XYZ file of C-alpha atoms in Angstrom:
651
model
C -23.630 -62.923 20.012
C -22.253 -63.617 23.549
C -24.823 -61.501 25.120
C -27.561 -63.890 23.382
C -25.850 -66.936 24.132
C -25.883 -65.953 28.052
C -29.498 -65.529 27.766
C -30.229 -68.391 26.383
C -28.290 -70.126 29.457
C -30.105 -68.770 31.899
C -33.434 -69.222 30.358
C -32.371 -72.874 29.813
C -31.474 -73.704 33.768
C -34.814 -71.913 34.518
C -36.672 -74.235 32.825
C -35.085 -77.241 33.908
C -34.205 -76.847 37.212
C -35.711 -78.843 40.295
C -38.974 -76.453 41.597
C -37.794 -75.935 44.799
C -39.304 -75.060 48.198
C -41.653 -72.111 47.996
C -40.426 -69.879 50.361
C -37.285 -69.637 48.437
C -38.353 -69.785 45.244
C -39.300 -65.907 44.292
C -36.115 -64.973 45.664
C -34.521 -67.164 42.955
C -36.234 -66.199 40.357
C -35.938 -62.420 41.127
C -31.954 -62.860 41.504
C -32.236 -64.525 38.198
C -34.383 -61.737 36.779
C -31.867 -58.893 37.904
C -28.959 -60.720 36.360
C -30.535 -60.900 33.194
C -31.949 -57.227 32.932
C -28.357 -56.293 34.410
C -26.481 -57.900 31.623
C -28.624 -56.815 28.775
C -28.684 -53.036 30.232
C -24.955 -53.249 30.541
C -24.318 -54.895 27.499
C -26.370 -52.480 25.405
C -25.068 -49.418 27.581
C -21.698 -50.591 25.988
C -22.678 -51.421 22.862
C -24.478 -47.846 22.341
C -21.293 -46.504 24.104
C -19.310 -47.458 21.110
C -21.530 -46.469 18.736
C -22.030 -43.291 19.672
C -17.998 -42.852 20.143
C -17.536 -44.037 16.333
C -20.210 -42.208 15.605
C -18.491 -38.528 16.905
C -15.091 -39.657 15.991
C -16.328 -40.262 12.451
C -18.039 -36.707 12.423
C -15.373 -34.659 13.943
C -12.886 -32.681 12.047
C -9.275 -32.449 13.078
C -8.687 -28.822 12.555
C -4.898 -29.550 13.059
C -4.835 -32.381 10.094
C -7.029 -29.893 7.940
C -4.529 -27.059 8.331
C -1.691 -29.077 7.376
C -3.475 -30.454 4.710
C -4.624 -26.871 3.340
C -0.791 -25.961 3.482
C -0.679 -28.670 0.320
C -1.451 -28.531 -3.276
C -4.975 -29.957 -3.586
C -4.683 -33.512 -4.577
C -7.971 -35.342 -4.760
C -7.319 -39.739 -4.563
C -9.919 -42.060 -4.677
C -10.015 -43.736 -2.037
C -10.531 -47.953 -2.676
C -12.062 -49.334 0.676
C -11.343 -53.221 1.335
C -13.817 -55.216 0.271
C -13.732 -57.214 3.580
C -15.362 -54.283 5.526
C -18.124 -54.533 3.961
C -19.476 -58.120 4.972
C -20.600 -58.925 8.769
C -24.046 -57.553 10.170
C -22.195 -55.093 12.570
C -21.101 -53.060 9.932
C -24.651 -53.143 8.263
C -25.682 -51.865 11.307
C -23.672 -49.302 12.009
C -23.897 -48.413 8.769
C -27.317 -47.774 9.058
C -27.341 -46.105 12.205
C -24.698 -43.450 10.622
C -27.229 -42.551 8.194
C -30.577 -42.256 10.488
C -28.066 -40.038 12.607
C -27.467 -37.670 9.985
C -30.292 -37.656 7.903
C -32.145 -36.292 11.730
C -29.116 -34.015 11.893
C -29.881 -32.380 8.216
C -33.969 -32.403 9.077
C -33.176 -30.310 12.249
C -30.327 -27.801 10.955
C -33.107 -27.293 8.339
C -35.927 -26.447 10.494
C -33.699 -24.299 12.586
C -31.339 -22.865 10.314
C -33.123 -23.086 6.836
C -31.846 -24.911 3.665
C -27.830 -23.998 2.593
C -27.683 -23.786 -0.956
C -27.515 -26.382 -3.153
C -23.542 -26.449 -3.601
C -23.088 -26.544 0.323
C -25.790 -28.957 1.376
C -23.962 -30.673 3.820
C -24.404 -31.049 8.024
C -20.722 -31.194 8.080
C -19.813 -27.468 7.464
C -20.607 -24.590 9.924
C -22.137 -21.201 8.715
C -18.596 -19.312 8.518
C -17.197 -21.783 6.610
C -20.172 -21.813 3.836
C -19.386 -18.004 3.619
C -16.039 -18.343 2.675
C -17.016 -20.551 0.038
C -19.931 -18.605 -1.013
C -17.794 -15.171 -1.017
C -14.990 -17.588 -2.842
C -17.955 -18.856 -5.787
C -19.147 -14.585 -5.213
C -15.618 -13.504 -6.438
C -15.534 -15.008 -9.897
C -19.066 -13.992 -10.532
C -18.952 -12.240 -13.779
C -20.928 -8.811 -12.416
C -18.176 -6.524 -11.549
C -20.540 -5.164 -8.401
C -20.550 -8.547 -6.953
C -17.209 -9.177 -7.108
C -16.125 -5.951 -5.415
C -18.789 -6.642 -2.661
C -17.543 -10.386 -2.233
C -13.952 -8.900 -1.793
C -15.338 -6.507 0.569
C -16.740 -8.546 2.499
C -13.788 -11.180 2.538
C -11.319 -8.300 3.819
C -14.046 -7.659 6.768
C -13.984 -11.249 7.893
C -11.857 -11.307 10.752
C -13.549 -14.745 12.532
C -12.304 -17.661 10.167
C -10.181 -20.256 10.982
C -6.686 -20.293 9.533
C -7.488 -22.920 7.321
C -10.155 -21.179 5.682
C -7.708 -18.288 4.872
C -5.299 -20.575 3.318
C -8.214 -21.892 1.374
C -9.407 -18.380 0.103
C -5.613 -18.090 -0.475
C -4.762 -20.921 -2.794
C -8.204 -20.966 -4.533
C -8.696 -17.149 -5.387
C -7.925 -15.592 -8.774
C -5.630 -12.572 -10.088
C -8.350 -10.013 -9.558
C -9.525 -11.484 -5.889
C -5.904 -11.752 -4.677
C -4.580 -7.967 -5.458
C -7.887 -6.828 -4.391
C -7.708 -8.224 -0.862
C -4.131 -7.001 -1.294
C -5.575 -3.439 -1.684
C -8.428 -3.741 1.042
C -7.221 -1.973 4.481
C -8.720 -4.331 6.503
C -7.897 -7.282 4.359
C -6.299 -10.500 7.060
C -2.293 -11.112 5.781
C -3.489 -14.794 5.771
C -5.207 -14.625 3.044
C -1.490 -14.226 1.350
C 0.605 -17.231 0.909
C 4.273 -16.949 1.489
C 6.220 -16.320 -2.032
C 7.312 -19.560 -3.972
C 10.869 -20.583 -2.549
C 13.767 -19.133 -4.164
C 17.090 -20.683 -5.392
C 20.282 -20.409 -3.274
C 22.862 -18.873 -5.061
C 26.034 -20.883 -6.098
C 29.226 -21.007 -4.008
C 30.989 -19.085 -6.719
C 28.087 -16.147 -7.590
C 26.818 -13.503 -4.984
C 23.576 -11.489 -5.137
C 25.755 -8.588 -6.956
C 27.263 -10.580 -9.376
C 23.539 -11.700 -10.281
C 22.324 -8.178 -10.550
C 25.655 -7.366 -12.906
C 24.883 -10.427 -15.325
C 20.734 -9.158 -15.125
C 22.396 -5.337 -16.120
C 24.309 -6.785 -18.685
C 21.799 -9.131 -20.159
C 19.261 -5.639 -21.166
C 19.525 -4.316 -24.121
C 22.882 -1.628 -24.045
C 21.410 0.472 -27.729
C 19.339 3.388 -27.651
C 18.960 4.575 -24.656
C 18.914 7.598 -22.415
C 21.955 9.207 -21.564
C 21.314 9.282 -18.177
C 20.153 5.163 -18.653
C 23.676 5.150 -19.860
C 25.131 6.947 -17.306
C 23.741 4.525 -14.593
C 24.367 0.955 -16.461
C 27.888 1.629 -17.049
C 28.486 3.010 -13.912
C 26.792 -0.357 -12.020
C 28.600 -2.409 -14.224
C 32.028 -0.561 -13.371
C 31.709 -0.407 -9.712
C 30.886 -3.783 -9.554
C 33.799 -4.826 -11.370
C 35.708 -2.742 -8.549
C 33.450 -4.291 -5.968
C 34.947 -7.775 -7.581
C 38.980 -6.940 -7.572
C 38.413 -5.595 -4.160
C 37.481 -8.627 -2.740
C 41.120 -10.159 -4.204
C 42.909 -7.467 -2.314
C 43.798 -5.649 -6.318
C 42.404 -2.191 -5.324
C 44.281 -2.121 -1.808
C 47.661 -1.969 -2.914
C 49.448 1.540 -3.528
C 49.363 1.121 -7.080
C 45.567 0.762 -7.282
C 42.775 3.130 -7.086
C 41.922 1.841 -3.398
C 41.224 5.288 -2.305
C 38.815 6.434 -4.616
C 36.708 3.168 -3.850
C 37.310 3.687 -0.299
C 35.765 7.048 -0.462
C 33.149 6.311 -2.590
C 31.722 3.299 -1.028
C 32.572 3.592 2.799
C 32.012 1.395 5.462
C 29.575 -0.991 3.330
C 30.718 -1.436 -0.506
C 28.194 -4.439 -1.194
C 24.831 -2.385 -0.745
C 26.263 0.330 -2.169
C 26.985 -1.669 -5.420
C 23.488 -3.144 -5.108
C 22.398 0.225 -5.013
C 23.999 1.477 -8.618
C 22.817 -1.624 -9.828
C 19.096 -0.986 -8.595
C 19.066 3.037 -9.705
C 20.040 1.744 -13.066
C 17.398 -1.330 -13.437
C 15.046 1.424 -12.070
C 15.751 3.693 -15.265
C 15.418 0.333 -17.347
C 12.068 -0.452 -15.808
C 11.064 2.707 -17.194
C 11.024 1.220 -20.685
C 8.406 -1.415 -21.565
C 10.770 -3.508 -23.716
C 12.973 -3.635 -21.345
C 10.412 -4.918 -18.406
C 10.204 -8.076 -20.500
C 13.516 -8.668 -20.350
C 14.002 -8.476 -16.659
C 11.167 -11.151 -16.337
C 12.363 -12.982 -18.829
C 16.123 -13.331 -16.924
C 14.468 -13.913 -13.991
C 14.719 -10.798 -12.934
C 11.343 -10.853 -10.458
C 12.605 -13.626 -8.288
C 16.195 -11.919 -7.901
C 14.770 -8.728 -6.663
C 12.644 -10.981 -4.279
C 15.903 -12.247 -3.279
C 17.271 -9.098 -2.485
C 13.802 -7.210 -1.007
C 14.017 -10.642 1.556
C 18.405 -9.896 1.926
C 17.284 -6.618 3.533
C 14.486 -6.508 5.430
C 16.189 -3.589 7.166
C 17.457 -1.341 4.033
C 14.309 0.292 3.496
C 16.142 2.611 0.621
C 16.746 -0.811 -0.742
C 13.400 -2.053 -0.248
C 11.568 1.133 -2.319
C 14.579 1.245 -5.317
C 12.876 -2.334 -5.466
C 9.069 -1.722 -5.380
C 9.854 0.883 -7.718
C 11.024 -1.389 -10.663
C 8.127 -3.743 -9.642
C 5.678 -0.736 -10.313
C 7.311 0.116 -13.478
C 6.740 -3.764 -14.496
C 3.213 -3.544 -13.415
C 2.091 -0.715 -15.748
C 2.767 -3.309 -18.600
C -0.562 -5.698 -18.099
C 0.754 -8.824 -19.818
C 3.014 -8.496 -16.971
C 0.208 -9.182 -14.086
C 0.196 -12.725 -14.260
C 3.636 -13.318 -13.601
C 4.174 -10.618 -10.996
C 1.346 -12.386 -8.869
C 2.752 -15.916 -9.446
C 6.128 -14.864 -8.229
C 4.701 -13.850 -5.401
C 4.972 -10.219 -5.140
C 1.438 -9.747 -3.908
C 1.945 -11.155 -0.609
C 4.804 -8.993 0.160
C 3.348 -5.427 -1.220
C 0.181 -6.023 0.798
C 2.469 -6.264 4.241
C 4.179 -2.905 3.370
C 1.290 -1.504 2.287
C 0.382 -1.850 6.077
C 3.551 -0.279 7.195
C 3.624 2.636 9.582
C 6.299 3.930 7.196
C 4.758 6.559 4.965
C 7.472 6.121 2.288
C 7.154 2.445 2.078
C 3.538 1.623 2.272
C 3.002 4.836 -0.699
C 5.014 2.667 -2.796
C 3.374 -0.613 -2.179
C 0.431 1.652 -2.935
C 1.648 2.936 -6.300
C 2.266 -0.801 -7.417
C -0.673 -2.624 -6.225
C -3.072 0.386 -7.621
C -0.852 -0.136 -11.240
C -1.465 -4.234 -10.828
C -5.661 -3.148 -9.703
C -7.505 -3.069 -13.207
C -10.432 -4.135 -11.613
C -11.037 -1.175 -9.787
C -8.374 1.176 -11.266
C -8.602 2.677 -14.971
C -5.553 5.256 -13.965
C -1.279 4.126 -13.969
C 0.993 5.828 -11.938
C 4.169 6.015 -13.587
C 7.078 6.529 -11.490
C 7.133 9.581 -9.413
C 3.828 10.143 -9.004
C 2.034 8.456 -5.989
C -1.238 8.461 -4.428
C -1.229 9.758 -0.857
C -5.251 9.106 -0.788
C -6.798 6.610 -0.890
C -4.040 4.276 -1.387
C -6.829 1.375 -0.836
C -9.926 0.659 -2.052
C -12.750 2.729 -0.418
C -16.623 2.948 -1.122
C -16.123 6.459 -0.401
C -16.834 8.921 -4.086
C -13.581 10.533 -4.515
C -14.827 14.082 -6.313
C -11.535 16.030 -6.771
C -7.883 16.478 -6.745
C -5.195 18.112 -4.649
C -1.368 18.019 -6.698
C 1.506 18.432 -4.391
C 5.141 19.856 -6.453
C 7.367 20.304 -4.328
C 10.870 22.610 -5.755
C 14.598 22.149 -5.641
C 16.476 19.482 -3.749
C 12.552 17.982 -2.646
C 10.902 15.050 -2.540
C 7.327 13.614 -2.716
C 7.580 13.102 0.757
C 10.322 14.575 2.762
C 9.386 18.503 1.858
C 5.417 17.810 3.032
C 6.133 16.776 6.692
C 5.752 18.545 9.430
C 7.936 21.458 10.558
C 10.943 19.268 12.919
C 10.531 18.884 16.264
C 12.259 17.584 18.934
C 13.302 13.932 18.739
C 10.991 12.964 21.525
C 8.085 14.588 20.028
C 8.930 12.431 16.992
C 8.790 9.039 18.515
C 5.719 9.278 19.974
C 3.788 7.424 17.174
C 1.078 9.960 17.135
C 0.555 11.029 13.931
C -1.536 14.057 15.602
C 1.252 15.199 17.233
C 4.144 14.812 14.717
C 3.690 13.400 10.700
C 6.273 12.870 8.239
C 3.993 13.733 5.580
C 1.031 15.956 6.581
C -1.299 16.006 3.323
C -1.492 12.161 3.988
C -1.998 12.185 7.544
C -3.963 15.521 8.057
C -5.694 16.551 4.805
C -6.978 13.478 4.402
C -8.619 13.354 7.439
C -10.208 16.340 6.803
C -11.258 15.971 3.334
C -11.862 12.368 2.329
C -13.195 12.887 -0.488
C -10.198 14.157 -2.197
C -8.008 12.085 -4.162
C -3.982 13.674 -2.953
C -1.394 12.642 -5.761
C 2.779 13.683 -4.684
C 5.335 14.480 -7.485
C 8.506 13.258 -7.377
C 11.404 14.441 -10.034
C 15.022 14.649 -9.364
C 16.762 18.381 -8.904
C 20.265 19.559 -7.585
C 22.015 22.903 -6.849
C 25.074 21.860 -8.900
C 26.408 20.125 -11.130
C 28.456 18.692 -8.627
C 26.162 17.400 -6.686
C 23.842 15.868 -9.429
C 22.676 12.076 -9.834
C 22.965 12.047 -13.267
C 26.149 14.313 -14.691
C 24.761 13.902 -18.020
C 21.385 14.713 -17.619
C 20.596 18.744 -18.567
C 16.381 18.936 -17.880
C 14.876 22.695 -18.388
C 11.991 23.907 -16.421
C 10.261 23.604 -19.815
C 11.053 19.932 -20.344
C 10.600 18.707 -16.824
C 7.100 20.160 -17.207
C 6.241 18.483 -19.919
C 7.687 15.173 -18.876
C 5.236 15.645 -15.086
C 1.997 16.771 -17.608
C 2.204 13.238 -19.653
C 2.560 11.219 -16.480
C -0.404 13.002 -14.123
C -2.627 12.935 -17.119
C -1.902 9.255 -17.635
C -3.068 8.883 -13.957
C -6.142 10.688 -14.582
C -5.207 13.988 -13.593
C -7.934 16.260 -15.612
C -10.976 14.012 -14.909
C -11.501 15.800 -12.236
C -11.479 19.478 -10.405
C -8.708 20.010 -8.746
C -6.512 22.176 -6.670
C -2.407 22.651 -7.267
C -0.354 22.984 -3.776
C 3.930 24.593 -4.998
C 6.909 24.829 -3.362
C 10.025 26.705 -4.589
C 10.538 26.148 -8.141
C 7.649 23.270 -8.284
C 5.353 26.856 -8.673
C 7.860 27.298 -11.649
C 6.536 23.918 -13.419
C 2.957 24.144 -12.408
C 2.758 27.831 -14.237
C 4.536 26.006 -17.099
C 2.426 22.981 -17.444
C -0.767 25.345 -17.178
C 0.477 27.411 -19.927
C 1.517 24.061 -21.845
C -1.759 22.212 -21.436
C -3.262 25.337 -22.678
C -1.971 25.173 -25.777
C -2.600 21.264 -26.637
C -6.382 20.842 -26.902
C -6.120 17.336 -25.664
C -4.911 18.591 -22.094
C -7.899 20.933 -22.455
C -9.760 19.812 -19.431
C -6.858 20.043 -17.111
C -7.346 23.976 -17.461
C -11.081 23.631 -17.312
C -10.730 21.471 -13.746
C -8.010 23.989 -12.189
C -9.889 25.548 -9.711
C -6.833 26.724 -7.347
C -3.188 27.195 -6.873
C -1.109 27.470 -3.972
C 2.390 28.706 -3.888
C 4.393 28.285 -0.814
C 7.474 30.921 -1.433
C 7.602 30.131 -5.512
C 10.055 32.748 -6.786
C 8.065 34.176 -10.337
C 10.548 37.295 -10.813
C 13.828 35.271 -9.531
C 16.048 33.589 -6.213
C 18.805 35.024 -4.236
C 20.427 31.603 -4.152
C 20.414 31.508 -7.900
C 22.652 34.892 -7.849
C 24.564 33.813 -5.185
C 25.584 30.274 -7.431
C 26.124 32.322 -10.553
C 28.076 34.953 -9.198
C 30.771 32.179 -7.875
C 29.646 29.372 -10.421
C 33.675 28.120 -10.333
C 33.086 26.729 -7.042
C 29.701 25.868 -6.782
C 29.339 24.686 -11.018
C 25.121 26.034 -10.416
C 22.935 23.360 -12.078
C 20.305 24.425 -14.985
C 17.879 24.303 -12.273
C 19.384 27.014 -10.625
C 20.352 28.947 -13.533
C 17.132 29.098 -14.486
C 15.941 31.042 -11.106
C 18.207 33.373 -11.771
C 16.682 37.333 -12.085
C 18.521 37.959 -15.534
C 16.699 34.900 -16.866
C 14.543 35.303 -20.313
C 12.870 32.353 -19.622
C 12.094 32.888 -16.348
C 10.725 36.675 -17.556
C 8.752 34.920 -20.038
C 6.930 32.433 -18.320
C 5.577 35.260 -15.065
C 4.397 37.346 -18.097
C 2.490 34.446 -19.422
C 0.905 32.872 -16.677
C 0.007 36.468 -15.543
C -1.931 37.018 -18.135
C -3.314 33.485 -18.582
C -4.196 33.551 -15.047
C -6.387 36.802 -15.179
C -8.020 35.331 -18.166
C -8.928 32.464 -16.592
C -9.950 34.121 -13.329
C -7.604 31.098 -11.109
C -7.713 31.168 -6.741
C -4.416 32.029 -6.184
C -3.095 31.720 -2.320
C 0.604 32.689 -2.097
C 3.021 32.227 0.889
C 6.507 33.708 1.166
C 9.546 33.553 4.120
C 10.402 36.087 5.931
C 13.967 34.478 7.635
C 17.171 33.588 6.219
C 17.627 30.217 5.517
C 20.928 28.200 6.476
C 23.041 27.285 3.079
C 25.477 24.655 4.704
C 27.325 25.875 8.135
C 28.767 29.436 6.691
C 25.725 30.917 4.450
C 22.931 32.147 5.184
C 20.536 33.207 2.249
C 16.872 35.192 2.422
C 16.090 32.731 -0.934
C 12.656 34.093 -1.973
C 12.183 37.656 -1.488
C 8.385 39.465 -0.509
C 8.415 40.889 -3.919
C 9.873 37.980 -5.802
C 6.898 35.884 -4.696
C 4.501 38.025 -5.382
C 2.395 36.609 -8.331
C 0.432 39.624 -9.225
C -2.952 38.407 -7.957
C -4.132 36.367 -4.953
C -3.212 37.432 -2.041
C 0.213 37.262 -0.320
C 0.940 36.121 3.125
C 4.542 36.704 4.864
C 5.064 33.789 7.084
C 7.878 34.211 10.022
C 9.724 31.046 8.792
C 12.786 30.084 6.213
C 12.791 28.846 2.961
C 12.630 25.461 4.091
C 10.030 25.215 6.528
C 7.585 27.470 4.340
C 5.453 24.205 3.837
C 5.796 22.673 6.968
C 3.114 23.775 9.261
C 4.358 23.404 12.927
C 1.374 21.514 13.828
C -1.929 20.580 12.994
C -3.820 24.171 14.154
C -1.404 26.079 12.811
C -2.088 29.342 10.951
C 0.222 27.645 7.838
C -2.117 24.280 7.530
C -5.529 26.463 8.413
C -5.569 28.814 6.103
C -4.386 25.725 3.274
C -7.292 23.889 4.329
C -9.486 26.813 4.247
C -8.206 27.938 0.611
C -8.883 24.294 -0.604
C -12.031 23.701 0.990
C -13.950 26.851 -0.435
C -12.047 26.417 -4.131
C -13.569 23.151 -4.379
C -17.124 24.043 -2.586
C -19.586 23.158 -5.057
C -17.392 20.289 -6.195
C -17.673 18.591 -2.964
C -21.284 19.593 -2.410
C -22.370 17.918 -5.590
C-alpha cells in the first residue's frame, strides 16, 4: 500500500508542476522516471524475496524436529488455526501463490518422475521415503511371497534416514519385526530400544527377585533333576542372604563351605543356580506361563542388561527365552517386552556361542518362515537367518562325553596369537559353522547338545541316572520335532555320541512314525566312537572308589551287555540297509588330568565292521578337530559328505 501511495505522489507533482525551461526538462522527467521504475523494481524484488522465503520455509522439513518427533508415540491433534489469519488480501495472496507453486511442482515431478501411487500422492515426500512406506503397506499384504520379499527388501535398504527406520520400527507388525530380526543384513535401527524397566527397591536385589520368581513356579511333579536345581537355588540364596549379615563368617557357621563353593563372586554364582533351574522350568510349557505371568520376561531383561559382560549369563538367559518361544501364545508378549531388539544384536555377534542362541530363539519366535522348533539343545549352525538359498539336506553333529555343541567342533588349538587374529580362515571355534558351510550352502548343519560326566562326582545333576538308551530317545523326539527326517541327511559322531546315533537308528527303526529318518540316512561318520568298549571306562571301574564312574562311563565299559547288544544290532541293521560309513580312530594317548595318560579308543575298538577305517596321528580329544582348513581330517569329511549326498544336491 505504501509502494502505491508513493506512486501516486510522484505522478501527482508531475502533473502539476510549473513546465519549466526546455533544456532541463527531459532531464527531470528521466530522474523522475528512474525513481519510479527503481522503487517499484525494488519494492517487488522484496516483496517476491519474502515470498519465495515463506514459500521454502513452509516446504522444508526439519529432519531434526521429525526425528524427535518419530522417537514419540504417534499422536495425531487437529490443529484449530485463528480465525484472524484468514482475513487481509496478503494472505489471499500468498495463499494463492502457495498453491500455483505446488500444483507446477506436482505437474513436473509427474512428467519427469511418473505418477506415485494413489496413497503417496504428494510433492512433499522423496522416492526413498515412498519405499519405506510402500515396503511398510507390502509387509501386511496378505500373500505370504510378498511379505517375505517386502522384508527382504527392507533388510537391504541401507540409504534411509534414521527417521524412516524408527518409522518402519514403531509401525511394523509381529511377523515384519522378527523377520528383519532374522535377516543378516537387516539395519539395528529398525529395532527400538526395550520398554524401560523398573528399578528395584532399596530393600530387594536382582537375586532376591529371581528367588521369589523360583518360588512362585509350581514345586509338584516335577523332574528330579528340576528338583535338584530349585531347591538348590533357593538354598544358596538363602546362604547368599545370611552372608551378607556376616551369619556364615563366624566359626560356628558353615562359612567355609560357601567360601569354597562360591569364590571370589557369590552374587553371579547364585544368579547362576537360579538361572540353571528356571532353565529346567522353561522346559515345561505350564510352567513358561508362569514366568510371564510373574513378570518373569522383564526380570531376565534386567539381568541380560546387569551383565553385558557374563556371556555364560547372557546364553543361561536366551535359553529360557527360547524355551518360552516354542509356546506360540507366548509370541506376542516376548516381542512387546522387547526381546526382539536385543536377540537380533547377538545374533550379529562374532561370538559363535551367542549369536547360535539368538538363532535358536528367533527361528522358534519365526512362524512365518519356520514350520520346525528347536527345543533346547539342538541349534542350527546353518542358516541361522533367512536365506533364498533351497536348503536340500542335513548334516547332525553328536558330539560324546564331557562335549558340547560347540566346544568339541572347533578347530584343533593353536597358539594364542593365531587365535586372536579374527580370521575365521585361519583359526574357528566351531568349524562346521565356519567351514562346511562355506563349502556346502545348501546344507542345513543342526549341533546336539546333552549333558555327560565321567563321575558321579563331577555331575550337574547328582540325581539324574540317563542310559545311552534313554538319552537317545530323549535327542530322537527333539531333532524330529525340528524336522530332522524331512530331509536326506548325513550323521557326523564323536566318542560315545556314535553310541546314541547307532541307538536312535536302531530305535527309529522300530517306530514306523520315525520311518523316514532311516529312509533319509544316507551317511555316518564316526570320529574314534568306541562300538566294542573304552580304556577309560576300565580304568574308572577298576578304581570306581575314587573316581565313583558315571552311567555314562559304565556303559563304555568292554564287559557291558548293552554295549554288546547294540554293535550286534546296528551291524546287522547297517548291512541291511547298505549305510556310508567313514570311521576315524586316535592313534596317541590322551592326557587324563596331570598324572594319566589313557590310549581311550583302541584301532580295533573303533572298528565298526564296515566302512573303512582311518588311524589319525592325534588323541582322543583332538580326533574332530582338524588342524586347519586343508587338512587331511576336514578333506576327507567334506569329501565323504559331499559324494553321500550327490544326487541330493544335484536335484
Amino acid at each position: 500500500m505504501s509502494l502505491a501511495a508513493y506512486c501516486v505522489v510522484c505522478c501527482r507533482r508531475m502533473g502539476t508542476s510549473t513546465p519549466p525551461p526546455k533544456s532541463s526538462t527531459s532531464w527531470k522527467d528521466i530522474r523522475n522516471i528512474i525513481k519510479f521504475t527503481g522503487s517499484l523494481i525494488l519494492g517487488s524484488s522484496l516483496f517476491l524475496t519474502y515470498e519465495l522465503l515463506a514459500l521454502k520455509k513452509s516446504l522444508t522439513l526439519d529432519t531434526q524436529v521429525v526425528e524427535r518427533e518419530k522417537m514419540k508415540s504417534y499422536i495425531c491433534m487437529h490443529t484449530v488455526l485463528d480465525k484472524r489469519e484468514n482475513y487481509g488480501l496478503l494472505y489471499q495472496a500468498r495463499k494463492e501463490l502457495h498453491k500455483t507453486v505446488r500444483r507446477i511442482l506436482a505437474t513436473s515431478a509427474k512428467i519427469l518422475q511418473g505418477p506415485f501411487a494413489d496413497t503417496f500422492s504428494t510433492v512433499d515426500i522423496e522416492d526413498h521415503e515412498c519405499d519405506a512406506w510402500l515396503l511398510l503397506k507390502k509387509s501386511r499384504s496378505g500373500d505370504r511371497t510378498a511379505r517375505l520379499q517386502a522384508v527382504q527388501a527392507m533388510s537391504e535398504a541401507h540409504h534411509w534416514h534414521d527417521y524412516q527406520y524408527r518409522t518402519i520400527a514403531q509401525a511394523c507388525d509381529l511377523r515384519t519385526r522378527i523377520g528383519l530380526a532374522r535377516s543378516q543384513e537387516s539395519d539395528l535401527r529398525f529395532f527400538l530400544p526395550p520398554p524401560p524397566i523398573p528399578a528395584l527397591n532399596d530393600d530387594t536385589s536382582i537375586e532376591e527377585e529371581l528367588r521369589h520368581l523360583l518360588a512362585s513356579l509350581p514345586q509338584t511333579e516335577l523332574d528330579e533333576c528340576i528338583q535338584y536345581f530349585t531347591s538348590l537355588a533357593l538354598s544358596e540364596s538363602s546362604q547368599s542372604l545370611a552372608a551378607q549379615k556376616g551369619g556364615l563368617w563366624c566359626f560356628g557357621g558353615n562359612g567355609l563351605p560357601y567360601a569354597e563353593s562360591f569364590g571370589e563372586v557369590p552374587s553371579v554364582t547364585v544368579e547362576m543356580f537360579c538361572l540353571e533351574a528356571l532353565v529346567k522350568h522353561s522346559e515345561i510349557p505350564s510352567h513358561c506361563d508362569k514366568i510371564e505371568e510373574n513378570g518373569g520376561l522383564q526380570l531376565l531383561q534386567k539381568l541380560y542388561q546387569l551383565h553385558k559382560d557374563c556371556l555364560k549369563v547372557q546364553r543361561h538367559i536366551i535359553r529360557i527365552i527360547g524355551n518360552m518361544a516354542l509356546n506360540e501364545h507366548l509370541h506376542s508378549t516376548i516381542v512387546h517386552a522387547g526381546w526382539v531388539s536385543l536377540l537380533a544384536e547377538a545374533l550379529k555377534s562374532h561370538h559363535i556361542v551367542e549369536a547360535s542362541h539368538a538363532a535358536r530363539t528367533l527361528a522358534n519366535l519365526d512362524r512365518e518362515t519356520v514350520q520346525e522348533k528347536y527345543q533346547d539343545g539342538v541349534y542350527v549352525l546353518h542358516p541361522q537367518c533367512r536365506t533364498s538359498q533351497p536348503i536340500k539336506a542335513d548334516v547332525l553333529f553328536i558330539h560324546g562325553l564331557m562335549g558340547a555343541a560347540f566346544k568339541t567342533w572347533r578347530q584343533q588349538d593353536q597358539a594364542l596369537t593365531e587365535k586372536v587374529s579374527g580370521d575365521e580362515t585361519r583359526y574357528t571355534t566351531c568349524w562346521p559353522k565356519t567351514w562346511l558351510a562355506r563349502d556346502c550352502p545348501a546344507l542345513r548343519i543342526i549341533s546336539v547338545e546333552y549333558d555327560t560326566s565321567l563321575s558321579d562326582w563331577r555331575a550337574r545333576c547328582p540325581t539324574e541316572r540317563k542310559t545311552i538308551a534313554f538319552r537317545s530317545n530323549e535327542l530322537l523326539q527333539k531333532l524330529r520335532a525340528a524336522g530332522v527326517g524331512d530331509r536326506p541327511m548325513v550323521w557326523v559322531s564323536h566318542s560315545m555320541g556314535g553310541l546314541l546315533v547307532k541307538k536312535m537308528l536302531l530305535e527309529a527303526s522300530q517306530n514306523p512314525e520315525m520311518s523316514s529318518v532311516i529312509d533319509n540316512t544316507r551317511g555316518i561318520i564316526f570320529y574314534s566312537v568306541p562300538h566294542h568298549g573304552s580304556h577309560l571306562a576300565d580304568y574308572s571301574v577298576n578304581v570306581r572308589y575314587l573316581l565313583f564312574p558315571s552311567l555314562e562311563v559304565k556303559e563304555l565299559s568292554k564287559d557291558c551287555p548293552a554295549l554288546k547288544a547294540l554293535q550286534d544290532d546296528f551291524l546287522k541293521f547297517a548291512k541291511d540297509r547298505n549305510f556310508q560309513v567313514l570311521s576315524f580312530v586316535e592313534t596317541l594317548p590322551t592326557c587324563i588330568g596331570s598324572m594319566l595318560k589313557l590310549h581311550v579308543v583302541p584301532v580295533d575298538s573303533a572298528d565298526l565292521g564296515i566302512g573303512d577305517l582311518i588311524p589319525v596321528d592325534v588323541n582322543h580329544l583332538n580326533i574332530c578337530k582338524p588342524k586347519k582348513k586343508d587338512a587331511f581330517l576336514y578333506q576327507r569329511t567334506l569329501q565323504f559328505i559331499r559324494e553321500a549326498l550327490a544326487k541330493d544336491l544335484e536335484n
